[in-house]
């Protein structure tokens, strides 16, 4: 990662048993360097795995979502990149929620803005097809199982971008490859 620029932060969050959660965050000193890392390192092998390098969409402690993305150096958190995709990274037990029936245009930012009503979010991702189109579902990792339960209780069947969304705990081993049934359908287009 250092080949792409000056690294200002590296964070590999541990799970509850102290093991890696399967992802890390690398923050560069400029947006250009972060972009170079995405271009250069996305899809490369790290150990025995191919990694995904993308712009970090989750709020950080230095740039909370409620602040409108202002805070942490360089105009928000667009200078940080997450290694691995959310669906491949294990979440702490009881913290990951599946969000279904999303409109096609729903982004990670929309998910965070809506779902953070239930509690602090560690990360989120909208599942996408290889061409970039939404699959109509996403995953949200909450800081605690209590926040995930609060999301299920208070946000299940709530409206997000004109759609009544489904929220449930993600099934063990689910991840992006197996959302646990349908969910897909997505937005039916928008409108």
Short mmCIF file of N, CA and C in Angstrom, two decimals:
data_model
loop_
_atom_site.label_atom_id
_atom_site.label_comp_id
_atom_site.label_asym_id
_atom_site.label_seq_id
_atom_site.Cartn_x
_atom_site.Cartn_y
_atom_site.Cartn_z
N UNK A 1 0.81 -1.20 0.00
CA UNK A 1 0.00 0.00 0.00
C UNK A 1 0.86 1.26 0.00
N UNK A 2 2.03 1.19 0.61
CA UNK A 2 2.91 2.36 0.68
C UNK A 2 3.39 2.80 -0.71
N UNK A 3 3.39 1.89 -1.68
CA UNK A 3 3.83 2.25 -3.03
C UNK A 3 2.92 3.29 -3.68
N UNK A 4 1.71 3.47 -3.13
CA UNK A 4 0.75 4.39 -3.74
C UNK A 4 0.75 5.77 -3.12
N UNK A 5 1.46 5.96 -2.00
CA UNK A 5 1.50 7.28 -1.39
C UNK A 5 1.79 7.23 0.09
N UNK A 6 1.60 8.37 0.73
CA UNK A 6 1.87 8.50 2.16
C UNK A 6 0.66 8.02 2.95
N UNK A 7 0.88 7.01 3.77
CA UNK A 7 -0.19 6.43 4.57
C UNK A 7 -0.27 7.19 5.89
N UNK A 8 -1.48 7.67 6.21
CA UNK A 8 -1.65 8.41 7.46
C UNK A 8 -2.31 7.56 8.55
N UNK A 9 -2.93 6.44 8.17
CA UNK A 9 -3.59 5.58 9.16
C UNK A 9 -3.77 4.20 8.58
N UNK A 10 -3.56 3.18 9.40
CA UNK A 10 -3.90 1.80 9.06
C UNK A 10 -4.67 1.25 10.24
N UNK A 11 -5.84 0.67 9.98
CA UNK A 11 -6.67 0.12 11.04
C UNK A 11 -7.18 -1.24 10.60
N UNK A 12 -6.91 -2.27 11.39
CA UNK A 12 -7.44 -3.61 11.15
C UNK A 12 -8.26 -3.96 12.38
N UNK A 13 -9.58 -3.67 12.34
CA UNK A 13 -10.42 -3.85 13.52
C UNK A 13 -10.54 -5.31 13.93
N UNK A 14 -10.38 -5.58 15.23
CA UNK A 14 -10.54 -6.96 15.71
C UNK A 14 -12.01 -7.25 16.02
N UNK A 15 -12.36 -8.53 15.93
CA UNK A 15 -13.68 -8.98 16.37
C UNK A 15 -13.68 -9.16 17.87
N UNK A 16 -14.75 -9.76 18.38
CA UNK A 16 -14.87 -9.90 19.82
C UNK A 16 -13.84 -10.84 20.44
N UNK A 17 -13.37 -11.83 19.68
CA UNK A 17 -12.35 -12.73 20.21
C UNK A 17 -10.93 -12.23 19.92
N UNK A 18 -10.81 -11.00 19.43
CA UNK A 18 -9.51 -10.41 19.20
C UNK A 18 -8.89 -10.75 17.85
N UNK A 19 -9.57 -11.56 17.04
CA UNK A 19 -9.05 -11.90 15.71
C UNK A 19 -9.49 -10.85 14.70
N UNK A 20 -8.79 -10.79 13.59
CA UNK A 20 -9.14 -9.86 12.53
C UNK A 20 -10.55 -10.14 12.03
N UNK A 21 -11.28 -9.08 11.69
CA UNK A 21 -12.62 -9.22 11.14
C UNK A 21 -12.58 -9.44 9.63
N UNK A 22 -11.40 -9.49 9.05
CA UNK A 22 -11.27 -9.80 7.63
C UNK A 22 -11.18 -8.59 6.72
N UNK A 23 -11.01 -7.42 7.27
CA UNK A 23 -10.86 -6.22 6.46
C UNK A 23 -9.97 -5.24 7.20
N UNK A 24 -9.52 -4.25 6.48
CA UNK A 24 -8.73 -3.19 7.09
C UNK A 24 -9.01 -1.88 6.39
N UNK A 25 -8.60 -0.81 7.01
CA UNK A 25 -8.76 0.52 6.44
C UNK A 25 -7.39 1.15 6.33
N UNK A 26 -7.08 1.66 5.15
CA UNK A 26 -5.82 2.36 4.91
C UNK A 26 -6.20 3.77 4.49
N UNK A 27 -5.71 4.76 5.22
CA UNK A 27 -6.01 6.15 4.90
C UNK A 27 -4.74 6.80 4.37
N UNK A 28 -4.90 7.49 3.24
CA UNK A 28 -3.78 8.19 2.62
C UNK A 28 -3.86 9.68 2.92
N UNK A 29 -2.75 10.37 2.67
CA UNK A 29 -2.70 11.80 2.96
C UNK A 29 -3.43 12.63 1.91
N UNK A 30 -3.78 12.03 0.76
CA UNK A 30 -4.53 12.79 -0.25
C UNK A 30 -5.51 11.87 -0.97
N UNK A 31 -6.53 12.48 -1.54
CA UNK A 31 -7.53 11.74 -2.31
C UNK A 31 -6.88 11.10 -3.54
N UNK A 32 -5.94 11.79 -4.15
CA UNK A 32 -5.25 11.26 -5.32
C UNK A 32 -4.49 9.98 -5.01
N UNK A 33 -3.82 9.96 -3.86
CA UNK A 33 -3.09 8.75 -3.46
C UNK A 33 -4.05 7.60 -3.20
N UNK A 34 -5.18 7.90 -2.56
CA UNK A 34 -6.17 6.87 -2.30
C UNK A 34 -6.71 6.31 -3.62
N UNK A 35 -6.96 7.19 -4.58
CA UNK A 35 -7.43 6.76 -5.89
C UNK A 35 -6.40 5.88 -6.59
N UNK A 36 -5.14 6.22 -6.44
CA UNK A 36 -4.07 5.41 -7.03
C UNK A 36 -4.04 4.02 -6.40
N UNK A 37 -4.30 3.94 -5.10
CA UNK A 37 -4.32 2.64 -4.42
C UNK A 37 -5.47 1.78 -4.95
N UNK A 38 -6.64 2.40 -5.15
CA UNK A 38 -7.77 1.65 -5.69
C UNK A 38 -7.42 1.12 -7.08
N UNK A 39 -6.89 2.00 -7.94
CA UNK A 39 -6.54 1.61 -9.30
C UNK A 39 -5.46 0.53 -9.34
N UNK A 40 -4.45 0.67 -8.50
CA UNK A 40 -3.29 -0.20 -8.54
C UNK A 40 -3.49 -1.53 -7.82
N UNK A 41 -4.16 -1.51 -6.67
CA UNK A 41 -4.18 -2.68 -5.80
C UNK A 41 -5.46 -3.50 -5.83
N UNK A 42 -6.54 -2.97 -6.37
CA UNK A 42 -7.79 -3.72 -6.42
C UNK A 42 -7.61 -5.00 -7.24
N UNK A 43 -7.96 -6.13 -6.65
CA UNK A 43 -7.84 -7.41 -7.33
C UNK A 43 -6.51 -8.12 -7.17
N UNK A 44 -5.53 -7.47 -6.54
CA UNK A 44 -4.22 -8.09 -6.34
C UNK A 44 -4.26 -9.10 -5.19
N UNK A 45 -3.32 -10.02 -5.23
CA UNK A 45 -3.21 -11.04 -4.18
C UNK A 45 -2.50 -10.47 -2.96
N UNK A 46 -3.05 -10.77 -1.79
CA UNK A 46 -2.40 -10.44 -0.52
C UNK A 46 -2.43 -11.75 0.26
N UNK A 47 -1.29 -12.36 0.43
CA UNK A 47 -1.26 -13.70 1.01
C UNK A 47 -1.92 -14.65 0.02
N UNK A 48 -2.89 -15.42 0.52
CA UNK A 48 -3.58 -16.37 -0.36
C UNK A 48 -4.93 -15.86 -0.84
N UNK A 49 -5.19 -14.57 -0.72
CA UNK A 49 -6.48 -14.00 -1.13
C UNK A 49 -6.30 -12.84 -2.10
N UNK A 50 -7.26 -12.74 -3.01
CA UNK A 50 -7.32 -11.54 -3.85
C UNK A 50 -8.11 -10.50 -3.05
N UNK A 51 -7.60 -9.31 -2.98
CA UNK A 51 -8.25 -8.28 -2.19
C UNK A 51 -9.04 -7.31 -3.06
N UNK A 52 -10.04 -6.74 -2.45
CA UNK A 52 -10.81 -5.68 -3.08
C UNK A 52 -10.41 -4.39 -2.39
N UNK A 53 -10.04 -3.40 -3.14
CA UNK A 53 -9.68 -2.10 -2.59
C UNK A 53 -10.66 -1.10 -3.17
N UNK A 54 -11.38 -0.41 -2.29
CA UNK A 54 -12.37 0.56 -2.74
C UNK A 54 -12.45 1.70 -1.76
N UNK A 55 -13.14 2.76 -2.19
CA UNK A 55 -13.34 3.90 -1.31
C UNK A 55 -14.17 3.47 -0.11
N UNK A 56 -13.79 3.94 1.06
CA UNK A 56 -14.53 3.64 2.29
C UNK A 56 -15.80 4.46 2.32
N UNK A 57 -16.93 3.80 2.52
CA UNK A 57 -18.21 4.49 2.56
C UNK A 57 -18.76 4.62 3.98
N UNK A 58 -18.17 3.94 4.92
CA UNK A 58 -18.69 3.94 6.29
C UNK A 58 -18.25 5.20 7.04
N UNK A 59 -19.07 5.64 8.00
CA UNK A 59 -18.66 6.79 8.81
C UNK A 59 -17.47 6.40 9.69
N UNK A 60 -16.65 7.38 10.00
CA UNK A 60 -15.54 7.15 10.92
C UNK A 60 -15.75 7.99 12.15
N UNK A 61 -14.99 7.70 13.19
CA UNK A 61 -15.11 8.50 14.40
C UNK A 61 -14.72 9.95 14.15
N UNK A 62 -13.78 10.17 13.19
CA UNK A 62 -13.37 11.55 12.90
C UNK A 62 -14.32 12.24 11.93
N UNK A 63 -15.16 11.47 11.24
CA UNK A 63 -16.11 12.06 10.29
C UNK A 63 -17.45 11.35 10.40
N UNK A 64 -18.18 11.57 11.49
CA UNK A 64 -19.44 10.87 11.66
C UNK A 64 -20.44 11.24 10.58
N UNK A 65 -21.33 10.31 10.26
CA UNK A 65 -22.28 10.50 9.17
C UNK A 65 -23.17 11.71 9.42
N UNK A 66 -23.51 12.01 10.66
CA UNK A 66 -24.41 13.13 10.94
C UNK A 66 -23.77 14.48 10.59
N UNK A 67 -22.45 14.51 10.47
CA UNK A 67 -21.78 15.78 10.17
C UNK A 67 -21.81 16.10 8.69
N UNK A 68 -22.41 15.21 7.89
CA UNK A 68 -22.45 15.44 6.46
C UNK A 68 -21.14 15.10 5.78
N UNK A 69 -20.28 14.33 6.43
CA UNK A 69 -19.05 13.88 5.83
C UNK A 69 -17.92 14.87 5.92
N UNK A 70 -18.04 15.93 6.65
CA UNK A 70 -17.03 16.96 6.76
C UNK A 70 -15.83 16.54 7.55
N UNK A 71 -15.62 16.40 8.62
CA UNK A 71 -14.59 16.07 9.55
C UNK A 71 -13.24 15.58 9.09
N UNK A 72 -12.93 14.32 9.18
CA UNK A 72 -11.58 13.81 9.12
C UNK A 72 -10.73 14.23 7.95
N UNK A 73 -9.71 14.79 7.93
CA UNK A 73 -8.84 15.31 6.92
C UNK A 73 -9.22 15.17 5.46
N UNK A 74 -9.03 16.18 4.72
CA UNK A 74 -9.20 16.14 3.28
C UNK A 74 -10.63 16.09 2.80
N UNK A 75 -11.59 16.61 3.55
CA UNK A 75 -12.96 16.67 3.05
C UNK A 75 -13.72 15.40 3.24
N UNK A 76 -13.78 14.88 4.43
CA UNK A 76 -14.58 13.69 4.69
C UNK A 76 -13.73 12.45 4.67
N UNK A 77 -14.37 11.31 4.42
CA UNK A 77 -13.63 10.06 4.49
C UNK A 77 -13.34 9.49 3.11
N UNK A 78 -13.37 10.30 2.08
CA UNK A 78 -13.10 9.78 0.75
C UNK A 78 -11.62 9.50 0.53
N UNK A 79 -10.79 9.76 1.50
CA UNK A 79 -9.38 9.43 1.34
C UNK A 79 -9.00 8.14 2.04
N UNK A 80 -9.99 7.36 2.46
CA UNK A 80 -9.72 6.07 3.09
C UNK A 80 -10.22 4.97 2.16
N UNK A 81 -9.56 3.83 2.20
CA UNK A 81 -9.96 2.71 1.38
C UNK A 81 -10.09 1.47 2.24
N UNK A 82 -11.13 0.69 1.96
CA UNK A 82 -11.37 -0.53 2.71
C UNK A 82 -10.84 -1.71 1.91
N UNK A 83 -10.14 -2.61 2.57
CA UNK A 83 -9.64 -3.81 1.95
C UNK A 83 -10.67 -4.89 2.21
N UNK A 84 -11.06 -5.61 1.19
CA UNK A 84 -12.07 -6.67 1.24
C UNK A 84 -13.45 -6.05 1.13
N UNK A 85 -14.39 -6.87 0.71
CA UNK A 85 -15.76 -6.39 0.65
C UNK A 85 -16.48 -6.80 1.90
N UNK A 86 -17.50 -6.08 2.27
CA UNK A 86 -18.24 -6.33 3.48
C UNK A 86 -18.78 -7.75 3.51
N UNK A 87 -19.29 -8.25 2.40
CA UNK A 87 -19.85 -9.60 2.36
C UNK A 87 -18.83 -10.67 2.67
N UNK A 88 -17.54 -10.40 2.42
CA UNK A 88 -16.50 -11.38 2.70
C UNK A 88 -15.91 -11.22 4.09
N UNK A 89 -16.13 -10.09 4.74
CA UNK A 89 -15.55 -9.82 6.05
C UNK A 89 -16.52 -10.27 7.14
N UNK A 90 -16.04 -11.11 8.06
CA UNK A 90 -16.95 -11.56 9.12
C UNK A 90 -17.28 -10.42 10.08
N UNK A 91 -18.53 -10.35 10.47
CA UNK A 91 -18.97 -9.35 11.44
C UNK A 91 -19.02 -10.01 12.81
N UNK A 92 -19.00 -9.19 13.86
CA UNK A 92 -19.17 -9.71 15.20
C UNK A 92 -20.55 -10.36 15.29
N UNK A 93 -20.67 -11.40 16.08
CA UNK A 93 -21.94 -12.12 16.20
C UNK A 93 -23.09 -11.19 16.52
N UNK A 94 -24.16 -11.31 15.75
CA UNK A 94 -25.37 -10.54 16.00
C UNK A 94 -25.32 -9.09 15.60
N UNK A 95 -24.28 -8.66 14.87
CA UNK A 95 -24.14 -7.25 14.50
C UNK A 95 -24.47 -6.95 13.05
N UNK A 96 -24.51 -7.96 12.18
CA UNK A 96 -24.74 -7.73 10.75
C UNK A 96 -26.21 -7.92 10.40
N UNK A 97 -26.76 -6.92 9.71
CA UNK A 97 -28.15 -7.00 9.24
C UNK A 97 -28.20 -7.05 7.73
N UNK A 98 -29.10 -7.88 7.23
CA UNK A 98 -29.44 -7.93 5.82
C UNK A 98 -30.55 -6.90 5.60
N UNK A 99 -30.41 -6.07 4.57
CA UNK A 99 -31.41 -5.06 4.24
C UNK A 99 -31.88 -5.38 2.82
N UNK A 100 -33.16 -5.72 2.67
CA UNK A 100 -33.68 -6.12 1.37
C UNK A 100 -34.74 -5.17 0.84
N UNK A 101 -35.09 -5.39 -0.41
CA UNK A 101 -36.09 -4.60 -1.13
C UNK A 101 -35.64 -3.15 -1.33
N UNK A 102 -34.35 -2.99 -1.61
CA UNK A 102 -33.81 -1.65 -1.83
C UNK A 102 -34.11 -1.18 -3.25
N UNK A 103 -34.29 0.11 -3.40
CA UNK A 103 -34.43 0.72 -4.73
C UNK A 103 -33.09 0.59 -5.45
N UNK A 104 -33.13 0.52 -6.77
CA UNK A 104 -31.90 0.36 -7.54
C UNK A 104 -30.90 1.47 -7.25
N UNK A 105 -31.37 2.67 -6.99
CA UNK A 105 -30.47 3.82 -6.80
C UNK A 105 -29.95 3.96 -5.38
N UNK A 106 -30.34 3.07 -4.46
CA UNK A 106 -29.87 3.16 -3.08
C UNK A 106 -28.36 2.92 -3.01
N UNK A 107 -27.65 3.81 -2.33
CA UNK A 107 -26.20 3.70 -2.16
C UNK A 107 -25.87 3.38 -0.71
N UNK A 108 -24.59 3.14 -0.44
CA UNK A 108 -24.14 2.93 0.93
C UNK A 108 -24.48 4.14 1.80
N UNK A 109 -24.34 5.33 1.22
CA UNK A 109 -24.63 6.55 1.98
C UNK A 109 -26.11 6.60 2.39
N UNK A 110 -27.00 6.18 1.48
CA UNK A 110 -28.42 6.14 1.82
C UNK A 110 -28.68 5.14 2.96
N UNK A 111 -28.04 3.96 2.85
CA UNK A 111 -28.21 2.94 3.89
C UNK A 111 -27.73 3.46 5.25
N UNK A 112 -26.56 4.07 5.26
CA UNK A 112 -26.01 4.58 6.51
C UNK A 112 -26.91 5.66 7.10
N UNK A 113 -27.35 6.59 6.27
CA UNK A 113 -28.20 7.68 6.76
C UNK A 113 -29.49 7.14 7.37
N UNK A 114 -30.08 6.13 6.73
CA UNK A 114 -31.35 5.58 7.22
C UNK A 114 -31.13 4.66 8.43
N UNK A 115 -30.18 3.75 8.31
CA UNK A 115 -30.01 2.72 9.34
C UNK A 115 -29.30 3.21 10.59
N UNK A 116 -28.59 4.33 10.52
CA UNK A 116 -27.90 4.83 11.71
C UNK A 116 -28.88 5.37 12.76
N UNK A 117 -30.16 5.47 12.40
CA UNK A 117 -31.17 5.84 13.38
C UNK A 117 -31.22 4.83 14.53
N UNK A 118 -30.82 3.58 14.25
CA UNK A 118 -30.89 2.52 15.26
C UNK A 118 -29.62 2.40 16.09
N UNK A 119 -28.53 3.01 15.64
CA UNK A 119 -27.29 2.92 16.39
C UNK A 119 -26.09 3.09 15.49
N UNK A 120 -24.89 3.16 16.09
CA UNK A 120 -23.66 3.37 15.32
C UNK A 120 -23.37 2.23 14.35
N UNK A 121 -22.99 2.60 13.13
CA UNK A 121 -22.69 1.64 12.06
C UNK A 121 -21.19 1.57 11.86
N UNK A 122 -20.67 0.34 11.75
CA UNK A 122 -19.26 0.13 11.48
C UNK A 122 -19.00 0.25 9.98
N UNK A 123 -19.87 -0.37 9.17
CA UNK A 123 -19.72 -0.34 7.72
C UNK A 123 -21.01 -0.81 7.06
N UNK A 124 -21.14 -0.50 5.78
CA UNK A 124 -22.29 -0.97 5.02
C UNK A 124 -21.88 -1.18 3.58
N UNK A 125 -22.68 -1.98 2.87
CA UNK A 125 -22.41 -2.21 1.46
C UNK A 125 -23.70 -2.60 0.76
N UNK A 126 -23.91 -2.05 -0.43
CA UNK A 126 -25.00 -2.45 -1.29
C UNK A 126 -24.42 -3.49 -2.25
N UNK A 127 -25.05 -4.67 -2.33
CA UNK A 127 -24.57 -5.72 -3.23
C UNK A 127 -24.78 -5.27 -4.67
N UNK A 128 -23.78 -5.49 -5.49
CA UNK A 128 -23.84 -5.05 -6.88
C UNK A 128 -23.46 -6.18 -7.83
N UNK A 129 -24.05 -6.14 -9.02
CA UNK A 129 -23.70 -7.07 -10.08
C UNK A 129 -22.37 -6.63 -10.67
N UNK A 130 -21.69 -7.51 -11.44
CA UNK A 130 -20.39 -7.13 -12.01
C UNK A 130 -20.41 -5.81 -12.78
N UNK A 131 -21.51 -5.46 -13.43
CA UNK A 131 -21.59 -4.21 -14.16
C UNK A 131 -21.84 -2.99 -13.28
N UNK A 132 -22.04 -3.20 -11.97
CA UNK A 132 -22.23 -2.10 -11.04
C UNK A 132 -23.67 -1.85 -10.63
N UNK A 133 -24.64 -2.51 -11.27
CA UNK A 133 -26.05 -2.31 -10.92
C UNK A 133 -26.36 -2.99 -9.59
N UNK A 134 -27.16 -2.32 -8.78
CA UNK A 134 -27.55 -2.86 -7.48
C UNK A 134 -28.32 -4.17 -7.64
N UNK A 135 -28.11 -5.07 -6.70
CA UNK A 135 -28.88 -6.32 -6.66
C UNK A 135 -30.15 -6.15 -5.83
N UNK A 136 -30.33 -4.96 -5.23
CA UNK A 136 -31.54 -4.71 -4.46
C UNK A 136 -31.46 -5.10 -3.00
N UNK A 137 -30.26 -5.40 -2.52
CA UNK A 137 -30.08 -5.71 -1.11
C UNK A 137 -28.71 -5.24 -0.65
N UNK A 138 -28.54 -5.14 0.66
CA UNK A 138 -27.27 -4.71 1.21
C UNK A 138 -27.05 -5.30 2.60
N UNK A 139 -25.89 -5.03 3.14
CA UNK A 139 -25.53 -5.47 4.49
C UNK A 139 -25.08 -4.26 5.29
N UNK A 140 -25.45 -4.25 6.55
CA UNK A 140 -25.04 -3.19 7.47
C UNK A 140 -24.48 -3.85 8.72
N UNK A 141 -23.27 -3.48 9.11
CA UNK A 141 -22.66 -3.96 10.34
C UNK A 141 -22.81 -2.89 11.40
N UNK A 142 -23.49 -3.23 12.49
CA UNK A 142 -23.65 -2.31 13.61
C UNK A 142 -22.53 -2.55 14.62
N UNK A 143 -22.30 -1.54 15.47
CA UNK A 143 -21.27 -1.64 16.50
C UNK A 143 -21.61 -2.70 17.54
N UNK A 144 -22.91 -2.93 17.78
CA UNK A 144 -23.30 -3.88 18.82
C UNK A 144 -24.54 -4.66 18.40
N UNK A 145 -24.73 -5.85 18.97
CA UNK A 145 -25.95 -6.62 18.71
C UNK A 145 -27.20 -5.84 19.14
N UNK A 146 -27.10 -5.02 20.18
CA UNK A 146 -28.26 -4.24 20.62
C UNK A 146 -28.70 -3.26 19.54
N UNK A 147 -27.75 -2.64 18.84
CA UNK A 147 -28.09 -1.72 17.75
C UNK A 147 -28.72 -2.48 16.59
N UNK A 148 -28.19 -3.67 16.28
CA UNK A 148 -28.77 -4.49 15.21
C UNK A 148 -30.21 -4.86 15.54
N UNK A 149 -30.46 -5.26 16.78
CA UNK A 149 -31.82 -5.60 17.21
C UNK A 149 -32.73 -4.38 17.15
N UNK A 150 -32.20 -3.22 17.53
CA UNK A 150 -32.98 -1.99 17.47
C UNK A 150 -33.36 -1.67 16.02
N UNK A 151 -32.46 -1.95 15.08
CA UNK A 151 -32.74 -1.72 13.66
C UNK A 151 -33.87 -2.62 13.19
N UNK A 152 -33.82 -3.88 13.60
CA UNK A 152 -34.86 -4.82 13.20
C UNK A 152 -36.21 -4.40 13.77
N UNK A 153 -36.21 -4.02 15.03
CA UNK A 153 -37.44 -3.61 15.70
C UNK A 153 -38.02 -2.32 15.14
N UNK A 154 -37.16 -1.33 14.93
CA UNK A 154 -37.68 -0.01 14.56
C UNK A 154 -37.67 0.30 13.06
N UNK A 155 -36.83 -0.39 12.27
CA UNK A 155 -36.70 -0.01 10.86
C UNK A 155 -37.24 -1.04 9.87
N UNK A 156 -37.54 -2.26 10.33
CA UNK A 156 -38.14 -3.27 9.44
C UNK A 156 -39.47 -2.72 8.93
N UNK A 157 -39.69 -2.81 7.64
CA UNK A 157 -40.88 -2.27 6.97
C UNK A 157 -40.92 -0.74 6.93
N UNK A 158 -39.82 -0.09 7.29
CA UNK A 158 -39.78 1.38 7.16
C UNK A 158 -39.54 1.71 5.68
N UNK A 159 -39.74 2.97 5.33
CA UNK A 159 -39.59 3.38 3.94
C UNK A 159 -38.23 4.02 3.69
N UNK A 160 -37.57 3.54 2.65
CA UNK A 160 -36.30 4.11 2.21
C UNK A 160 -36.41 4.30 0.70
N UNK A 161 -36.36 5.53 0.26
CA UNK A 161 -36.45 5.88 -1.16
C UNK A 161 -37.70 5.28 -1.81
N UNK A 162 -38.82 5.39 -1.11
CA UNK A 162 -40.09 4.96 -1.66
C UNK A 162 -40.36 3.46 -1.60
N UNK A 163 -39.50 2.70 -0.91
CA UNK A 163 -39.67 1.25 -0.81
C UNK A 163 -39.74 0.83 0.64
N UNK A 164 -40.59 -0.14 0.93
CA UNK A 164 -40.69 -0.70 2.26
C UNK A 164 -39.58 -1.74 2.40
N UNK A 165 -38.60 -1.46 3.24
CA UNK A 165 -37.42 -2.33 3.32
C UNK A 165 -37.59 -3.45 4.33
N UNK A 166 -36.85 -4.52 4.09
CA UNK A 166 -36.82 -5.69 4.97
C UNK A 166 -35.51 -5.62 5.73
N UNK A 167 -35.56 -5.79 7.04
CA UNK A 167 -34.34 -5.84 7.84
C UNK A 167 -34.41 -7.07 8.74
N UNK A 168 -33.35 -7.87 8.69
CA UNK A 168 -33.23 -9.03 9.58
C UNK A 168 -31.76 -9.28 9.84
N UNK A 169 -31.48 -10.07 10.86
CA UNK A 169 -30.09 -10.45 11.11
C UNK A 169 -29.59 -11.27 9.94
N UNK A 170 -28.38 -11.00 9.49
CA UNK A 170 -27.78 -11.79 8.43
C UNK A 170 -27.49 -13.17 9.00
N UNK A 171 -27.82 -14.18 8.24
CA UNK A 171 -27.59 -15.56 8.69
C UNK A 171 -26.10 -15.87 8.69
N UNK A 172 -25.68 -16.72 9.62
CA UNK A 172 -24.27 -17.10 9.72
C UNK A 172 -23.79 -17.65 8.39
N UNK A 173 -22.64 -17.16 7.95
CA UNK A 173 -22.07 -17.62 6.69
C UNK A 173 -22.75 -17.03 5.47
N UNK A 174 -23.66 -16.08 5.67
CA UNK A 174 -24.43 -15.51 4.56
C UNK A 174 -23.56 -14.72 3.63
N UNK A 175 -23.14 -13.55 4.02
CA UNK A 175 -22.28 -12.71 3.20
C UNK A 175 -22.91 -12.35 1.87
N UNK A 176 -22.16 -11.76 1.01
CA UNK A 176 -22.67 -11.26 -0.26
C UNK A 176 -23.05 -12.37 -1.21
N UNK A 177 -22.51 -13.57 -1.02
CA UNK A 177 -22.78 -14.65 -1.95
C UNK A 177 -24.14 -15.30 -1.68
N UNK A 178 -24.65 -15.23 -0.47
CA UNK A 178 -25.89 -15.90 -0.12
C UNK A 178 -26.69 -15.04 0.83
N UNK A 179 -27.51 -14.14 0.31
CA UNK A 179 -28.23 -13.22 1.17
C UNK A 179 -29.36 -13.88 1.93
N UNK A 180 -29.59 -15.17 1.71
CA UNK A 180 -30.64 -15.84 2.45
C UNK A 180 -31.99 -15.68 1.80
N UNK A 181 -32.02 -15.77 0.52
CA UNK A 181 -33.30 -15.80 -0.17
C UNK A 181 -33.64 -14.48 -0.81
N UNK A 182 -33.85 -14.49 -2.03
CA UNK A 182 -34.40 -13.39 -2.78
C UNK A 182 -33.89 -12.03 -2.41
N UNK A 183 -34.63 -11.28 -1.71
CA UNK A 183 -34.26 -9.91 -1.41
C UNK A 183 -34.14 -9.13 -2.70
N UNK A 184 -33.51 -9.71 -3.65
CA UNK A 184 -33.25 -9.18 -4.96
C UNK A 184 -34.33 -8.26 -5.46
N UNK A 185 -35.05 -8.63 -6.37
CA UNK A 185 -36.09 -7.81 -6.94
C UNK A 185 -35.72 -6.35 -6.94
N UNK A 186 -35.15 -5.91 -5.91
CA UNK A 186 -34.59 -4.58 -5.81
C UNK A 186 -35.61 -3.49 -5.88
N UNK A 187 -35.44 -2.61 -6.78
CA UNK A 187 -36.26 -1.43 -6.79
C UNK A 187 -37.28 -1.42 -7.90
N UNK A 188 -37.26 -2.38 -8.76
CA UNK A 188 -38.17 -2.35 -9.86
C UNK A 188 -37.94 -1.13 -10.74
N UNK A 189 -36.81 -0.53 -10.60
CA UNK A 189 -36.48 0.59 -11.46
C UNK A 189 -36.35 1.88 -10.70
N UNK A 190 -37.28 2.39 -10.13
CA UNK A 190 -37.15 3.70 -9.50
C UNK A 190 -38.35 4.50 -9.88
N UNK A 191 -38.25 5.72 -9.90
CA UNK A 191 -39.43 6.45 -10.34
C UNK A 191 -39.76 7.59 -9.50
#
